XYZ file of C-alpha atoms in Angstrom:
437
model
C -82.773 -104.138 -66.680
C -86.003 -104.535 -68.688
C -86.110 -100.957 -69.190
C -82.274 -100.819 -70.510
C -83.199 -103.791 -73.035
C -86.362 -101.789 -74.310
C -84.227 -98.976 -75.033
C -81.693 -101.001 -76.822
C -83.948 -102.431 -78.790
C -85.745 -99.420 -79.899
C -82.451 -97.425 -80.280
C -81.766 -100.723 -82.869
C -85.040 -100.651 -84.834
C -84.856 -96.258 -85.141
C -81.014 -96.803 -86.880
C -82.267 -99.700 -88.868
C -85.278 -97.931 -89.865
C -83.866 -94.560 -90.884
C -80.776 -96.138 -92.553
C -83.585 -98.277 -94.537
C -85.866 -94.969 -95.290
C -82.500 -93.226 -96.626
C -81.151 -95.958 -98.834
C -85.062 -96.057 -100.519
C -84.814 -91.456 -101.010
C -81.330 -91.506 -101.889
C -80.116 -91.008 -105.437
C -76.510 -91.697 -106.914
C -75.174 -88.758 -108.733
C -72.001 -88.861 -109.996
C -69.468 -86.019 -109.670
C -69.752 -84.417 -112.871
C -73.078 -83.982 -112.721
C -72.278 -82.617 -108.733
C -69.322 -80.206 -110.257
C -71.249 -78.743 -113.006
C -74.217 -77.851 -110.156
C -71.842 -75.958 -107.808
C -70.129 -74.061 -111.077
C -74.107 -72.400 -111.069
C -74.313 -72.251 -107.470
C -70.863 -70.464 -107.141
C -71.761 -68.103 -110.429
C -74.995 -67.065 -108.848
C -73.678 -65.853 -105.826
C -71.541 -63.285 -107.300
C -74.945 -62.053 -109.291
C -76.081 -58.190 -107.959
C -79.076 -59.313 -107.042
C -77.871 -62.173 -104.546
C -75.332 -59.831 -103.560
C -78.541 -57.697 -102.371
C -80.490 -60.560 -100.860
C -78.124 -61.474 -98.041
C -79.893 -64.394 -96.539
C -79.870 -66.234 -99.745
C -76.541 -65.432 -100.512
C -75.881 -67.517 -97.447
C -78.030 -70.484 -98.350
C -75.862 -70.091 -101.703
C -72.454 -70.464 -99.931
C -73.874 -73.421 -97.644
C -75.042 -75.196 -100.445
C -71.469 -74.646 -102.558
C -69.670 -76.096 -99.204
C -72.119 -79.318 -99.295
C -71.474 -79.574 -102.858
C -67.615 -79.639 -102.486
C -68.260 -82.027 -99.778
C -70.284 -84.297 -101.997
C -67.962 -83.878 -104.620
C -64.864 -85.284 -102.654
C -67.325 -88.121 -101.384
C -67.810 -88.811 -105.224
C -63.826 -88.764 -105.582
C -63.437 -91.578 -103.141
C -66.536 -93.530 -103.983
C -66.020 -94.312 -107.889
C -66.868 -91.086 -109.106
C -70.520 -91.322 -107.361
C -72.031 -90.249 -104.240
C -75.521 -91.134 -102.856
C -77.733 -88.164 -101.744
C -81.295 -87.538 -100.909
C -83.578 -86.114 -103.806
C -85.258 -83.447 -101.612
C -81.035 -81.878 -100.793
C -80.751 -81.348 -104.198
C -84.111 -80.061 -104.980
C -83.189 -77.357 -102.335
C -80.064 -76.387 -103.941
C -82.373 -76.151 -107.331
C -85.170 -73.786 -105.569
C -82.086 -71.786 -104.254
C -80.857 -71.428 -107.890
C -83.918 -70.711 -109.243
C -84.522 -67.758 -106.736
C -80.811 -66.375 -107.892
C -82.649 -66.270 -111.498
C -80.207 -69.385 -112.624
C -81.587 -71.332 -115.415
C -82.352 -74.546 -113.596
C -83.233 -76.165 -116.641
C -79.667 -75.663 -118.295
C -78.568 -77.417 -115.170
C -80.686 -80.201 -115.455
C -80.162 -80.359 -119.500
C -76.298 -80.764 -118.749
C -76.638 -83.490 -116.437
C -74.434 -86.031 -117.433
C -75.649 -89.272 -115.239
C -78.054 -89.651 -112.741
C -79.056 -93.201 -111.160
C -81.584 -93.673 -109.099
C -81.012 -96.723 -106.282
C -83.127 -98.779 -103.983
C -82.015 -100.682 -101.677
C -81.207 -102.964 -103.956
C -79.366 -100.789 -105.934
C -81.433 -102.167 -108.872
C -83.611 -99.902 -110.824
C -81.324 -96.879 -112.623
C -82.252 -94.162 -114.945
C -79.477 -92.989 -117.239
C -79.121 -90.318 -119.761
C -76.090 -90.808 -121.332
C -76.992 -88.442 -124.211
C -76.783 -85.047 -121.770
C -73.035 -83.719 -121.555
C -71.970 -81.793 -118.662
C -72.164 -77.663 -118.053
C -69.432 -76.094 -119.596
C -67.491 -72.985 -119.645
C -67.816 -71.569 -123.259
C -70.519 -69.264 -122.831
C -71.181 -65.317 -122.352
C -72.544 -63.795 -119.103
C -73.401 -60.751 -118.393
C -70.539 -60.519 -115.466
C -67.460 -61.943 -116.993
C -67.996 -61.701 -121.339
C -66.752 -64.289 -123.209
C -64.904 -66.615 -121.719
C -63.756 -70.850 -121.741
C -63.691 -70.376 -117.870
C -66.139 -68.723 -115.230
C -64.354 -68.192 -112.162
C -65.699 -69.132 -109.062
C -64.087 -66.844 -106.806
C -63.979 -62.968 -108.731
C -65.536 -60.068 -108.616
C -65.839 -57.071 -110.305
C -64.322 -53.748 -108.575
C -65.163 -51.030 -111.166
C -62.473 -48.090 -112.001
C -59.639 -50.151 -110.631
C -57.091 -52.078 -111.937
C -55.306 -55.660 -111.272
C -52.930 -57.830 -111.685
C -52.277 -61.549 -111.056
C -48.936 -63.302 -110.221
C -46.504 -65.769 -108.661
C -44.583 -63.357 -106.414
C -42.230 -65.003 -103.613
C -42.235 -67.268 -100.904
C -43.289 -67.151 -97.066
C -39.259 -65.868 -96.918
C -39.752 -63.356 -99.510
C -37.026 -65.321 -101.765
C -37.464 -67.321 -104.367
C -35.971 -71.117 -103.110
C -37.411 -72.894 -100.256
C -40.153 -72.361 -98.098
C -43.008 -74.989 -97.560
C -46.121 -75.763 -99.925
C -49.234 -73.986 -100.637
C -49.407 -70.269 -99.959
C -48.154 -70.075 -95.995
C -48.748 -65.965 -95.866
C -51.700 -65.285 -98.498
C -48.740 -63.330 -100.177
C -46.581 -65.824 -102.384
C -49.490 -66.321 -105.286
C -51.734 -63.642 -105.303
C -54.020 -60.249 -106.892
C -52.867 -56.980 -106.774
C -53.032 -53.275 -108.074
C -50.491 -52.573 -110.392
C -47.866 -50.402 -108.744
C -45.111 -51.679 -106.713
C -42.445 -53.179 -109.097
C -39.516 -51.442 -110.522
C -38.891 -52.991 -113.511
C -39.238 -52.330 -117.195
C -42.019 -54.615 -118.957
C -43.567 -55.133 -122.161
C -46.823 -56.548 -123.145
C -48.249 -59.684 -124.914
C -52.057 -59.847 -126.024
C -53.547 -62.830 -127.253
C -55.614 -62.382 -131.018
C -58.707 -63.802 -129.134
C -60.371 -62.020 -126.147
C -61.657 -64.816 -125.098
C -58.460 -66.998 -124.759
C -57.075 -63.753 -122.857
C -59.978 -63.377 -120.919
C -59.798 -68.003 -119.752
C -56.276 -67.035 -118.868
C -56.798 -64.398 -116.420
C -59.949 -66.089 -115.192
C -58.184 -69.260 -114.491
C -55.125 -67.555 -112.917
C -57.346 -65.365 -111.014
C -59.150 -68.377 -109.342
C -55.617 -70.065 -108.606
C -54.449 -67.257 -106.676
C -56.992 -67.321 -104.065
C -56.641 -70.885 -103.111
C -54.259 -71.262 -99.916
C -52.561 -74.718 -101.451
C -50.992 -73.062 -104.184
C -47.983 -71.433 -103.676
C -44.440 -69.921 -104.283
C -41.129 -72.362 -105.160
C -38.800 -71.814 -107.936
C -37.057 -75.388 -107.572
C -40.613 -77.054 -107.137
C -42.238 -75.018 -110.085
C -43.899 -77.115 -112.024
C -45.772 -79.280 -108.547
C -48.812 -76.965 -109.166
C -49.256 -77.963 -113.096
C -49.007 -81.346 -112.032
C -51.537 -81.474 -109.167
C -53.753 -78.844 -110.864
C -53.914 -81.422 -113.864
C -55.324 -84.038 -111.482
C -58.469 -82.401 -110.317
C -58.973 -81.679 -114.208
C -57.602 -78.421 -114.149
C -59.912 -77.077 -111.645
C -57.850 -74.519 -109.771
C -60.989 -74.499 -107.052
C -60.516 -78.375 -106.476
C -56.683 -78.467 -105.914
C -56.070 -79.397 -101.944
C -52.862 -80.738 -102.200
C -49.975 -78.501 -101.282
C -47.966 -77.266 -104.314
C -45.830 -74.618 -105.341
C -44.895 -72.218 -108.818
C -43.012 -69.586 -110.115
C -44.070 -66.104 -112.179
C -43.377 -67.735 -115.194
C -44.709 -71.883 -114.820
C -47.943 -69.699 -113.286
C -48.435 -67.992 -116.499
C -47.437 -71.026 -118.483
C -50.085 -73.086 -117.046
C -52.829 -70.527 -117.366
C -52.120 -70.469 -121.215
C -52.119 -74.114 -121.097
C -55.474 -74.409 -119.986
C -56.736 -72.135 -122.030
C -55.411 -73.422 -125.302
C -57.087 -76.927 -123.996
C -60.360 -75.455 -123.738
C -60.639 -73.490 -126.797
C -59.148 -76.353 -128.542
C -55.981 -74.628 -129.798
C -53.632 -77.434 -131.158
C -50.075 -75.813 -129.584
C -47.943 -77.712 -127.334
C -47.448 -75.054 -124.361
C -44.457 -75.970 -121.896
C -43.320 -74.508 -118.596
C -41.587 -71.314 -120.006
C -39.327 -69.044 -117.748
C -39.251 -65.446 -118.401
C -37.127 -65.524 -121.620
C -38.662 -68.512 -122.586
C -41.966 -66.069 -123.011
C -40.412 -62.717 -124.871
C -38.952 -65.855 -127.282
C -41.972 -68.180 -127.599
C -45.189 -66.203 -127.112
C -45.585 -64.637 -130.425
C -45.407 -67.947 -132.028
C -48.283 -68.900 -129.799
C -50.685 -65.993 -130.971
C -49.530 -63.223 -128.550
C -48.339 -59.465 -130.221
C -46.056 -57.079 -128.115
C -48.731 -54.519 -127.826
C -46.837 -51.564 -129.237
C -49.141 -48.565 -128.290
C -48.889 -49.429 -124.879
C -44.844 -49.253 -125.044
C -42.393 -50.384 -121.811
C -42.316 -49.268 -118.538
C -43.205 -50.439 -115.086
C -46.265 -51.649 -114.032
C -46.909 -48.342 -113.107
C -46.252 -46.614 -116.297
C -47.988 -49.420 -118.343
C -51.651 -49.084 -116.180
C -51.021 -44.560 -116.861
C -51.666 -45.787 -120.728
C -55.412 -46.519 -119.573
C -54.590 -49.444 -122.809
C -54.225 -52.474 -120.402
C -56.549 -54.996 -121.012
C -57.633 -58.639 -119.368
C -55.961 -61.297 -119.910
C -52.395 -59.287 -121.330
C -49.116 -61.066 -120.466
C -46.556 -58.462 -119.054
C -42.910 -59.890 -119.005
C -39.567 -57.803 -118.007
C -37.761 -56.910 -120.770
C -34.300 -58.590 -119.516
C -34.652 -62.241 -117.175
C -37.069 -61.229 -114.216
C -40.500 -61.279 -114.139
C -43.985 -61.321 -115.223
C -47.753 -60.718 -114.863
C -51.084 -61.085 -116.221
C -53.692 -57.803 -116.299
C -56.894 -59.192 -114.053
C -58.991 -55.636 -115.158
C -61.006 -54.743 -112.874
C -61.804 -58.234 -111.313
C -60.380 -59.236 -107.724
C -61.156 -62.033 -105.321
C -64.313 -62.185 -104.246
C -64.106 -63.417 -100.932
C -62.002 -60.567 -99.889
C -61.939 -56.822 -99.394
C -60.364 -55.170 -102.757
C -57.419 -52.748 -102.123
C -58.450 -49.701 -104.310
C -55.718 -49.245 -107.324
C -54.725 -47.115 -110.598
C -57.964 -46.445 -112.334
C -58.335 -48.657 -115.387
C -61.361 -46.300 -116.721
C -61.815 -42.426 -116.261
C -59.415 -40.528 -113.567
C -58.849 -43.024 -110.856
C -60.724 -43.342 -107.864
C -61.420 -42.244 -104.402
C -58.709 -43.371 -101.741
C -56.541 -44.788 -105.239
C -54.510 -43.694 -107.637
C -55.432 -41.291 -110.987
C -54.892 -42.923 -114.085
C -51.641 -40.861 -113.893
C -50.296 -43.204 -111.491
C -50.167 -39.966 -108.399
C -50.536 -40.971 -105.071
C -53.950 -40.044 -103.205
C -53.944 -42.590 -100.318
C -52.117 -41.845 -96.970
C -52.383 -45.305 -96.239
C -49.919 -46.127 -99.772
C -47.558 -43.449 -98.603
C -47.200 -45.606 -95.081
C -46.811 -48.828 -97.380
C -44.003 -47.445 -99.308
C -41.993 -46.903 -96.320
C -42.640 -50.556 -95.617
C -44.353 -49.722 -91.778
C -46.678 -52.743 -92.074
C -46.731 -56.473 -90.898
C -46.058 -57.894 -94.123
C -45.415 -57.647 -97.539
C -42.329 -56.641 -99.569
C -40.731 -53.249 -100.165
C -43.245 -51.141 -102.609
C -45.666 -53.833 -102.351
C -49.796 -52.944 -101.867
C -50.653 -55.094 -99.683
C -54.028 -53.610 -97.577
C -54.700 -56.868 -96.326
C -51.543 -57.976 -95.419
C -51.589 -57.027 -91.586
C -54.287 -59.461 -91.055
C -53.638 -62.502 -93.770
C -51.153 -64.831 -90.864
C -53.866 -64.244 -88.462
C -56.579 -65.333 -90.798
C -54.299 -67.883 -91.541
C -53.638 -69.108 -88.380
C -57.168 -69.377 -87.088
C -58.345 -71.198 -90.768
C -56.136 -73.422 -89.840
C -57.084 -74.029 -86.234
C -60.746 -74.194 -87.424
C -59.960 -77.000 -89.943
C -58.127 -78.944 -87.127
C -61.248 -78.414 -84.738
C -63.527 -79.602 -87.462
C -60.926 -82.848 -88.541
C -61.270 -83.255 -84.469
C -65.036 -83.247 -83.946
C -66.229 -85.092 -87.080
C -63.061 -87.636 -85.471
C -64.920 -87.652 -82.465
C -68.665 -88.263 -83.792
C -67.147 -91.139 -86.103
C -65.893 -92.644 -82.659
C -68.906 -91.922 -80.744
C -71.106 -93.651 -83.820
C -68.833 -96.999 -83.974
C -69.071 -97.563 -79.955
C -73.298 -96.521 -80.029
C -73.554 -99.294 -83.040
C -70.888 -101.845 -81.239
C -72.762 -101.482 -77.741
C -76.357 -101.836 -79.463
C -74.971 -104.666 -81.525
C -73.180 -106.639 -78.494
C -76.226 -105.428 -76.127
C -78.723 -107.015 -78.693
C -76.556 -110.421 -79.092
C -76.724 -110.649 -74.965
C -80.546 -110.310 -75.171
C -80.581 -113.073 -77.432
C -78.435 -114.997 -75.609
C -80.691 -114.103 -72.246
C -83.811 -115.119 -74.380
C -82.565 -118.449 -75.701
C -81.116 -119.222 -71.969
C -84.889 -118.512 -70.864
C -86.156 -120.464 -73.304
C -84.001 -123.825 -72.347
């Protein structure tokens, strides 16, 4: 019995101890300042030479998944979340190994309190504004937006869209992107249709729009409803139109996708035009009087036809001439955390296992996909990675459930370690005082 007690009470004195040493180290950042670190964090891993260094790489992708964690914390906590110094210096020594300016990162912090236990002593610099977008890098050129999740797959050629539903049709279906199909980045063939195409007067506005739309398409909650079209521009518009942020299931259409793409993009280069949820002849109609020119040297055709021209560039708006559909060009950039399906060569003659510039087949493998013998996908479709995308699906999801399970788990296993101790100490007192009398 004295043995249990001794162990009780030491168990007692470790927690209080360590919870005390923690509280004294830990120092409130608030999300902005948490958000504009993991926009450096998720930029430098897509750098060559972190690409080449594969362990940190790693310590790169761990440190954006702590960071997203943090930033939710900060979502539920005020807008603040309480982390030890020495975390974040890590993430810092990480960045500064990518050859990130750790200084600009520091510069652009926008508050930063540090807390005793007490809470009392705070440090604020109020005058610091957070990391933003509008600057030039050496991977994406000027731009309002660096994307988080692109790549750059030279000599091919991409395109971004709102596509279909887990039903391939365009009403009904359930909420975020069910078969890594419905909102997505693809090469350029596939589609029928005659289109023309709409460029912006500033690169960079074109460049924020494919970006943005770019980044949208590879997160899972986003995906295809034309009756529930405009549920992504609402919840998108919540997380401060962070596409990256959004975890709430939503849905949008071809057109709404587009519209909100040029919506954020006009916000952050500060263009004063009220942009609304335009369908497909709502665009041929109203984009010229927001900036965009038919791009006459390119001409109609299919998407085909229009990436033959070698005259595509990122961030053009390609709409069907009658009520249908419509795209923006990606270039050469596709999501990074997948394997890129080659495509019509952008630049030059095409490439190995693609298409020449011409638009002729050279891929057995496309050949099988036009006769539709594949697991998914629709008729004339590219999709490379659409055998595997419900499996990958299925197992993300059982690995979220497994880790919503465990961390359920520990939580319980933590309250009944802290009740015991707690109702084991209050018997020892009792014992003691009983002793006592």
């Amino acid at each position: 019995m004295n043995k249990i007690k001794k162990i009780l009470t030491i168990m007692l004195i470790i927690y209080i101890i360590f919870n005390y040493l923690y509280s004294i180290n830990a120092t409130e950042y608030t999300k902005e300042y948490l958000v504009a670190l993991k926009e450096n964090v998720d930029i430098s891993i897509n750098k060559e030479n972190v690409s080449a260094d594969i362990v940190l790489q790693s310590n790169l992708q761990g440190n954006s998944q702590q960071l997203e964690s943090w930033i939710n914390a900060a979502n539920t906590n005020g807008g603040k979340t309480e982390i030890l110094e020495s975390e974040i210096k890590n993430i810092e020594e990480n960045l500064k190994q990518a050859g990130t300016d750790i200084t600009t990162v520091n510069n652009n912090q926008n508050e930063k309190q540090v807390t005793s236990t007490q809470h009392s002593s705070q440090s604020t610099s109020n005058n610091q504004q957070v990391v933003n977008n509008n600057q030039e890098t050496s991977d994406f050129g000027e731009t309002y937006y660096i994307p988080k999740n692109l790549k750059k797959v030279p000599g091919n050629l991409y395109k971004v869209e709102a596509k279909i539903n887990e039903f391939n049709k365009t009403v009904g279906g359930k909420a975020g992107d069910q078969t890594g199909n419905e909102v997505r980045i693809m090469p350029f063939p596939g589609d029928k249709r005659i289109f023309s195409v709409f460029r912006h007067s500033d690169p960079k506005v074109a460049r924020t729009i494919a970006y943005y739309l770019g980044d949208a398409a590879s997160n899972e909650y986003i995906g295809y409803d034309q009756p529930d079209r405009d549920s992504f521009d609402i919840e998108v518009a919540k997380v401060n139109y962070e596409p990256m942020n959004l975890t709430t299931p939503c849905n949008t259409d071809c057109s709404a996708f587009v519209s909100t793409g040029i919506k954020f993009a006009f916000m952050k280069a500060g263009i004063n035009k009220k942009v609304s949820l335009m369908n497909t002849t709502d665009l041929r109609r109203d984009l010229p009087g927001l900036g965009f020119t038919e791009v006459a040297d390119i001409g109609r055709g299919t998407p085909e036809q229009l990436a033959s021209t070698q005259k595509m560039q990122i961030g053009d708006i390609a709409v069907t001439i009658s009520k249908g559909h419509t795209f923006v060009c990606m270039g050469d950039y596709y999501i990074a955390s997948e394997t890129p399906p080659l495509s019509p060569g952008a630049y030059g003659n095409g490439t190995s296992g693609g298409y020449t510039a011409e638009g002729e087949e050279i891929d057995d493998k496309q050949n099988i996909d036009e006769k539709n013998f594949r697991f998914s996908g629709l008729p004339g479709d590219v999709t490379y990675e659409g055998e595997l995308t419900p499996i990958r699906n299925f197992f993300a999801k059982i690995g979220d459930f497994i880790d919503y399970l465990l961390g359920l788990i520990f939580l319980v296993i933590k309250i009944i370690i802290i009740g015991f101790v707690n109702i084991a100490y209050n018997i020892f007192l009792s014992i003691v005082s009983l002793m006592k009398k």
